[in-house]
Amino acid sequence: MTLTPPATTEGTAADAAPVVQVRDLHKSFGDNLVLRGIELDVTPGEVVCVIGPSGSGKSTLLRCVNQLESATSGTIRVLGTEITDPDINIDAVRQHVGMVFQQFNLFTHQTVLENCTVAQRKVLGRSKAEATKVALHNLERVGLADRGSAHPTQLSGGQQQRVAIARALSMDPSIMLFDEPTSALDPELVGDVLSVMRDLAQQGMTMIVVTHEMAFAREVADRVVFMDGGVVVESGPPAQVIGDPQEPRTRAFLDRVLNPTHTDEGPTAV
Ligand SMILES: Nc1ncnc2c1ncn2[C@@H]1O[C@H](COP(=O)(O)OP(=O)(O)OP(=O)(O)O)[C@@H](O)[C@H]1O
Ligand SMILES: [Mg+2]
């Protein structure tokens, strides 16, 4: 299967065919209905930040978009191809959808360079020389061109996460999905990773970012999507959704996130 990126030479990004189109997506785990009719379009070059409370289904949504989870019902299209079709070639889909996880998921027995070349060689069939060239270019983009021979355990968490970003970029994805990429990092390492993501956004990468970093979402997102209980409660520009939320559930969530020491509602449940 070949997925062809949509033409972007005509019209504005808002007119362009969506890179990802989610329609009436439902996902259950046993009796637990986790996604209850998600609708989402992401246009070329758009950065969508997804926010929402724990358990609202944010990770499940991303995992459905790259088919780590299969949808219970509804459709997801990537570059116009329906990936929820059971006959789809999953590898061809994943090749277009880069994913960065909270816990990096690097191979610790391989060097940084090997981590960034193995899938290029296996999935894309690139030669060692070509894969190395692409990997070094992407390691340069994340500021780690000189660490190719290191092993992941010799790097800080922030550096490991930047390797994971370079690895995903080396597959030339049409969209990058980030699932709380800075949540596992020491606070002083968060900035470098966000700065790499900000650069990617400025270079026109299409991105869906699940994050609790509201300052980042405000600055970088074209659109913020607030999820709760498996539905999109509110969606719009960051100045609206974060700055002036219309829905009570959005307001309550932001109040908790932006004022974590605020205890009007009694002790916080753990
Ligand atoms: N593989 C799975 N098997 C069973 N239940 C699952 C599975 N993955 C997720 N769930 C359930 O789906 C619900 C949504 O989980 P999900 O991880 O998508 O939430 P989230 O919004 O990403 O939360 P968090 O902010 O804590 O990461 C939770 O109730 C969770 O227990
Ligand atoms: Mg999650």
CSV table of C-alpha atoms and ligand atoms in Angstrom, one decimal:
chain,number,residue,atom,x,y,z
A,1,MET,CA,0.0,0.0,0.0
A,2,THR,CA,1.3,3.5,-0.8
A,3,LEU,CA,0.0,6.5,1.1
A,4,THR,CA,0.7,9.7,-0.8
A,5,PRO,CA,1.0,13.0,1.1
A,6,PRO,CA,-1.8,15.4,0.0
A,7,ALA,CA,-0.8,18.2,-2.4
A,8,THR,CA,-0.2,21.4,-0.5
A,9,THR,CA,0.7,23.7,-3.3
A,10,GLU,CA,-2.8,25.1,-3.7
A,11,GLY,CA,-5.0,26.8,-1.1
A,12,THR,CA,-4.3,27.3,2.6
A,13,ALA,CA,-3.6,24.6,5.1
A,14,ALA,CA,-7.3,24.8,6.2
A,15,ASP,CA,-8.4,24.0,2.7
A,16,ALA,CA,-6.0,21.1,2.3
A,17,ALA,CA,-7.0,17.5,2.6
A,18,PRO,CA,-6.5,16.3,6.2
A,19,VAL,CA,-3.5,14.3,7.1
A,20,VAL,CA,-5.6,12.6,9.7
A,21,GLN,CA,-9.3,12.3,9.7
A,22,VAL,CA,-11.1,10.6,12.6
A,23,ARG,CA,-14.8,10.0,12.4
A,24,ASP,CA,-17.1,8.7,15.2
A,25,LEU,CA,-14.3,6.7,16.7
A,26,HIS,CA,-15.3,4.3,19.5
A,27,LYS,CA,-12.9,2.1,21.5
A,28,SER,CA,-13.8,-0.3,24.3
A,29,PHE,CA,-11.6,-2.4,26.5
A,30,GLY,CA,-14.1,-5.1,27.5
A,31,ASP,CA,-17.0,-3.2,29.2
A,32,ASN,CA,-15.0,0.0,29.5
A,33,LEU,CA,-16.0,2.3,26.7
A,34,VAL,CA,-13.0,4.6,26.5
A,35,LEU,CA,-13.6,6.6,23.3
A,36,ARG,CA,-17.2,7.6,22.6
A,37,GLY,CA,-17.4,9.1,19.2
A,38,ILE,CA,-14.2,11.2,18.5
A,39,GLU,CA,-14.2,13.5,15.5
A,40,LEU,CA,-10.8,15.0,14.6
A,41,ASP,CA,-9.3,16.5,11.5
A,42,VAL,CA,-5.6,17.5,11.3
A,43,THR,CA,-4.6,19.5,8.3
A,44,PRO,CA,-1.0,19.6,6.8
A,45,GLY,CA,1.3,21.6,9.0
A,46,GLU,CA,-1.2,21.8,11.8
A,47,VAL,CA,-0.1,21.4,15.4
A,48,VAL,CA,-2.9,20.0,17.6
A,49,CYS,CA,-2.4,19.8,21.3
A,50,VAL,CA,-4.7,17.4,23.2
A,51,ILE,CA,-5.3,18.1,26.8
A,52,GLY,CA,-7.5,16.4,29.4
A,53,PRO,CA,-7.7,14.6,32.7
A,54,SER,CA,-6.0,11.2,33.3
A,55,GLY,CA,-8.1,8.4,31.9
A,56,SER,CA,-10.0,10.6,29.4
A,57,GLY,CA,-8.6,8.5,26.4
A,58,LYS,CA,-5.9,10.7,25.1
A,59,SER,CA,-3.3,7.9,24.7
A,60,THR,CA,-5.9,5.6,23.4
A,61,LEU,CA,-6.7,8.1,20.7
A,62,LEU,CA,-3.1,8.4,19.6
A,63,ARG,CA,-2.6,4.6,19.8
A,64,CYS,CA,-5.6,4.1,17.5
A,65,VAL,CA,-4.2,6.7,15.0
A,66,ASN,CA,-1.0,4.6,14.6
A,67,GLN,CA,-2.9,1.3,15.0
A,68,LEU,CA,-1.3,0.2,18.2
A,69,GLU,CA,-4.9,-0.3,19.2
A,70,SER,CA,-7.7,-1.2,16.8
A,71,ALA,CA,-10.9,0.8,16.8
A,72,THR,CA,-14.1,-0.8,18.0
A,73,SER,CA,-16.1,1.3,15.5
A,74,GLY,CA,-15.7,4.4,13.4
A,75,THR,CA,-13.0,5.3,10.9
A,76,ILE,CA,-9.6,6.8,10.8
A,77,ARG,CA,-8.0,8.0,7.6
A,78,VAL,CA,-4.4,8.8,7.2
A,79,LEU,CA,-3.6,10.7,4.0
A,80,GLY,CA,-7.0,9.6,2.7
A,81,THR,CA,-6.4,5.9,3.3
A,82,GLU,CA,-8.7,4.2,5.7
A,83,ILE,CA,-6.4,2.6,8.2
A,84,THR,CA,-9.3,1.1,10.3
A,85,ASP,CA,-9.8,-1.3,7.3
A,86,PRO,CA,-8.9,-4.7,8.8
A,87,ASP,CA,-6.9,-5.6,5.6
A,88,ILE,CA,-4.6,-2.6,5.8
A,89,ASN,CA,-0.8,-3.1,5.9
A,90,ILE,CA,0.0,-1.9,9.4
A,91,ASP,CA,3.7,-1.3,8.6
A,92,ALA,CA,2.8,1.0,5.7
A,93,VAL,CA,0.6,3.0,8.0
A,94,ARG,CA,3.2,3.3,10.8
A,95,GLN,CA,5.8,4.4,8.4
A,96,HIS,CA,3.7,7.5,7.8
A,97,VAL,CA,2.8,8.0,11.5
A,98,GLY,CA,5.8,8.7,13.8
A,99,MET,CA,5.2,8.2,17.5
A,100,VAL,CA,7.1,9.4,20.5
A,101,PHE,CA,6.2,8.0,23.9
A,102,GLN,CA,6.6,9.2,27.4
A,103,GLN,CA,9.1,6.4,28.1
A,104,PHE,CA,11.4,6.8,25.0
A,105,ASN,CA,11.3,3.1,24.1
A,106,LEU,CA,14.9,3.0,22.7
A,107,PHE,CA,16.8,-0.2,22.3
A,108,THR,CA,19.4,0.0,25.1
A,109,HIS,CA,21.7,-2.7,23.5
A,110,GLN,CA,22.1,-0.5,20.4
A,111,THR,CA,23.9,2.7,19.8
A,112,VAL,CA,22.0,5.9,19.2
A,113,LEU,CA,22.8,5.6,15.4
A,114,GLU,CA,21.7,2.0,15.3
A,115,ASN,CA,18.4,3.0,17.0
A,116,CYS,CA,17.9,5.6,14.3
A,117,THR,CA,18.8,3.3,11.3
A,118,VAL,CA,17.3,-0.1,12.1
A,119,ALA,CA,13.7,0.6,11.0
A,120,GLN,CA,14.8,2.6,8.0
A,121,ARG,CA,16.7,-0.4,6.8
A,122,LYS,CA,14.1,-3.0,7.7
A,123,VAL,CA,10.9,-1.2,6.8
A,124,LEU,CA,12.0,1.3,4.1
A,125,GLY,CA,14.8,-0.9,2.6
A,126,ARG,CA,17.4,1.8,2.8
A,127,SER,CA,21.1,0.9,2.5
A,128,LYS,CA,23.3,1.3,5.5
A,129,ALA,CA,24.9,4.4,4.0
A,130,GLU,CA,21.6,6.1,3.1
A,131,ALA,CA,20.0,5.2,6.5
A,132,THR,CA,23.1,6.6,8.3
A,133,LYS,CA,23.0,9.8,6.3
A,134,VAL,CA,19.3,10.4,7.2
A,135,ALA,CA,19.8,9.5,10.8
A,136,LEU,CA,22.8,11.9,11.2
A,137,HIS,CA,20.7,14.7,9.6
A,138,ASN,CA,17.9,14.1,12.1
A,139,LEU,CA,20.3,13.7,15.1
A,140,GLU,CA,21.6,17.1,14.0
A,141,ARG,CA,18.1,18.5,14.0
A,142,VAL,CA,17.7,17.5,17.7
A,143,GLY,CA,21.2,18.7,18.7
A,144,LEU,CA,22.8,15.3,19.1
A,145,ALA,CA,24.9,14.8,15.9
A,146,ASP,CA,27.9,14.0,18.0
A,147,ARG,CA,26.3,11.3,20.1
A,148,GLY,CA,25.7,8.7,17.5
A,149,SER,CA,28.1,6.1,19.0
A,150,ALA,CA,26.7,6.5,22.5
A,151,HIS,CA,24.3,4.0,24.1
A,152,PRO,CA,21.0,5.3,25.4
A,153,THR,CA,22.0,4.6,29.0
A,154,GLN,CA,24.9,7.0,28.6
A,155,LEU,CA,22.5,9.9,27.8
A,156,SER,CA,20.2,12.0,30.0
A,157,GLY,CA,16.4,11.4,29.8
A,158,GLY,CA,16.1,14.6,27.7
A,159,GLN,CA,18.8,13.4,25.3
A,160,GLN,CA,17.1,10.0,25.0
A,161,GLN,CA,13.8,11.6,24.2
A,162,ARG,CA,15.5,13.7,21.5
A,163,VAL,CA,17.0,10.5,20.1
A,164,ALA,CA,13.5,9.0,20.0
A,165,ILE,CA,12.3,12.1,18.1
A,166,ALA,CA,15.2,11.7,15.6
A,167,ARG,CA,14.4,8.0,15.2
A,168,ALA,CA,10.8,8.8,14.4
A,169,LEU,CA,11.8,11.6,12.0
A,170,SER,CA,14.2,9.3,10.2
A,171,MET,CA,11.2,7.4,8.7
A,172,ASP,CA,10.1,10.6,7.0
A,173,PRO,CA,6.6,10.5,8.6
A,174,SER,CA,3.7,12.6,7.4
A,175,ILE,CA,2.6,13.2,11.0
A,176,MET,CA,4.2,13.0,14.4
A,177,LEU,CA,2.3,11.9,17.4
A,178,PHE,CA,3.7,12.8,20.9
A,179,ASP,CA,2.2,11.2,24.0
A,180,GLU,CA,3.3,13.3,27.0
A,181,PRO,CA,6.9,13.4,25.7
A,182,THR,CA,8.2,15.4,28.7
A,183,SER,CA,6.3,13.9,31.6
A,184,ALA,CA,9.0,11.4,32.5
A,185,LEU,CA,11.8,14.1,32.5
A,186,ASP,CA,13.4,16.0,35.2
A,187,PRO,CA,12.1,19.6,35.1
A,188,GLU,CA,15.5,21.0,33.9
A,189,LEU,CA,15.5,18.7,30.9
A,190,VAL,CA,12.0,19.5,29.7
A,191,GLY,CA,12.9,22.7,27.9
A,192,ASP,CA,15.4,21.1,25.4
A,193,VAL,CA,12.7,18.6,24.3
A,194,LEU,CA,10.0,21.3,23.9
A,195,SER,CA,12.5,23.4,22.0
A,196,VAL,CA,13.1,20.6,19.5
A,197,MET,CA,9.3,20.2,19.1
A,198,ARG,CA,8.8,23.9,18.7
A,199,ASP,CA,11.4,23.8,15.9
A,200,LEU,CA,9.6,20.9,14.2
A,201,ALA,CA,6.3,22.8,14.3
A,202,GLN,CA,8.0,25.9,12.8
A,203,GLN,CA,9.4,23.7,10.0
A,204,GLY,CA,5.9,22.7,9.1
A,205,MET,CA,5.6,19.2,10.7
A,206,THR,CA,2.1,18.1,11.2
A,207,MET,CA,1.8,17.1,14.9
A,208,ILE,CA,-0.7,15.8,17.5
A,209,VAL,CA,0.8,16.4,21.0
A,210,VAL,CA,-0.8,15.1,24.1
A,211,THR,CA,0.7,17.3,26.8
A,212,HIS,CA,0.2,18.9,30.2
A,213,GLU,CA,2.6,21.7,29.2
A,214,MET,CA,0.0,24.5,28.9
A,215,ALA,CA,2.6,27.2,28.1
A,216,PHE,CA,3.9,25.1,25.2
A,217,ALA,CA,0.3,24.4,24.0
A,218,ARG,CA,-0.5,28.1,24.1
A,219,GLU,CA,2.6,29.1,22.2
A,220,VAL,CA,2.9,26.3,19.6
A,221,ALA,CA,-0.5,24.8,19.0
A,222,ASP,CA,-2.7,25.9,16.2
A,223,ARG,CA,-5.6,24.2,17.9
A,224,VAL,CA,-6.2,22.8,21.4
A,225,VAL,CA,-8.5,19.8,21.9
A,226,PHE,CA,-9.9,19.2,25.4
A,227,MET,CA,-11.0,15.6,26.0
A,228,ASP,CA,-12.9,14.2,28.9
A,229,GLY,CA,-14.7,10.9,29.3
A,230,GLY,CA,-13.8,9.8,25.8
A,231,VAL,CA,-15.2,12.7,23.9
A,232,VAL,CA,-13.9,16.0,22.6
A,233,VAL,CA,-15.5,18.5,24.9
A,234,GLU,CA,-14.0,21.7,23.4
A,235,SER,CA,-11.7,22.5,20.5
A,236,GLY,CA,-10.3,25.7,19.2
A,237,PRO,CA,-7.4,28.1,19.1
A,238,PRO,CA,-5.3,28.1,22.3
A,239,ALA,CA,-6.3,31.6,23.3
A,240,GLN,CA,-9.9,30.4,23.3
A,241,VAL,CA,-9.7,26.9,24.8
A,242,ILE,CA,-6.9,27.7,27.4
A,243,GLY,CA,-7.4,31.4,27.7
A,244,ASP,CA,-11.2,31.6,27.7
A,245,PRO,CA,-12.7,28.1,27.9
A,246,GLN,CA,-16.5,28.0,27.3
A,247,GLU,CA,-17.3,24.6,28.8
A,248,PRO,CA,-17.5,24.1,32.6
A,249,ARG,CA,-15.5,20.9,32.3
A,250,THR,CA,-12.7,22.6,30.5
A,251,ARG,CA,-12.6,25.4,33.0
A,252,ALA,CA,-12.5,23.0,36.0
A,253,PHE,CA,-9.7,21.0,34.4
A,254,LEU,CA,-7.6,24.1,33.6
A,255,ASP,CA,-8.2,25.5,37.0
A,256,ARG,CA,-6.7,22.3,38.5
A,257,VAL,CA,-3.8,22.2,36.1
A,258,LEU,CA,-2.9,25.9,36.3
A,259,ASN,CA,-3.5,26.2,40.0
A,260,PRO,CA,-2.4,22.9,41.4
A,261,THR,CA,-2.2,24.1,45.0
A,262,HIS,CA,-5.8,25.5,44.9
A,263,THR,CA,-7.8,23.4,47.4
A,264,ASP,CA,-11.3,24.9,47.3
A,265,GLU,CA,-12.8,21.5,46.3
A,266,GLY,CA,-11.2,19.7,49.3
A,267,PRO,CA,-8.3,17.3,49.2
A,268,THR,CA,-7.2,16.1,45.8
A,269,ALA,CA,-8.0,12.4,45.1
A,270,VAL,CA,-4.9,10.3,44.4
B,1,LIG,N1,-4.7,-1.8,27.0
B,1,LIG,C1,-5.7,-1.5,27.8
B,1,LIG,N2,-6.5,-2.4,28.3
B,1,LIG,C2,-7.6,-2.1,29.1
B,1,LIG,N3,-7.9,-0.8,29.5
B,1,LIG,C3,-7.1,0.2,28.9
B,1,LIG,C4,-6.0,-0.1,28.1
B,1,LIG,N4,-5.5,1.1,27.7
B,1,LIG,C5,-6.2,2.0,28.3
B,1,LIG,N5,-7.2,1.5,29.0
B,1,LIG,C6,-8.2,2.3,29.8
B,1,LIG,O1,-8.7,3.3,29.0
B,1,LIG,C7,-8.9,4.5,29.7
B,1,LIG,C8,-8.3,5.6,29.1
B,1,LIG,O2,-6.9,5.4,29.1
B,1,LIG,P1,-5.8,6.4,28.4
B,1,LIG,O3,-4.5,5.8,28.7
B,1,LIG,O4,-6.2,6.5,27.0
B,1,LIG,O5,-6.1,7.7,29.1
B,1,LIG,P2,-5.2,9.1,29.1
B,1,LIG,O6,-6.1,10.2,28.9
B,1,LIG,O7,-4.0,8.9,28.2
B,1,LIG,O8,-4.7,9.2,30.6
B,1,LIG,P3,-3.3,9.7,31.2
B,1,LIG,O9,-3.4,11.2,31.3
B,1,LIG,O10,-3.3,9.1,32.6
B,1,LIG,O11,-2.2,9.2,30.4
B,1,LIG,C9,-8.5,4.2,31.2
B,1,LIG,O12,-9.6,3.8,31.9
B,1,LIG,C10,-7.6,3.0,31.0
B,1,LIG,O13,-7.6,2.2,32.2
B,2,MG,MG,-2.0,8.8,28.5
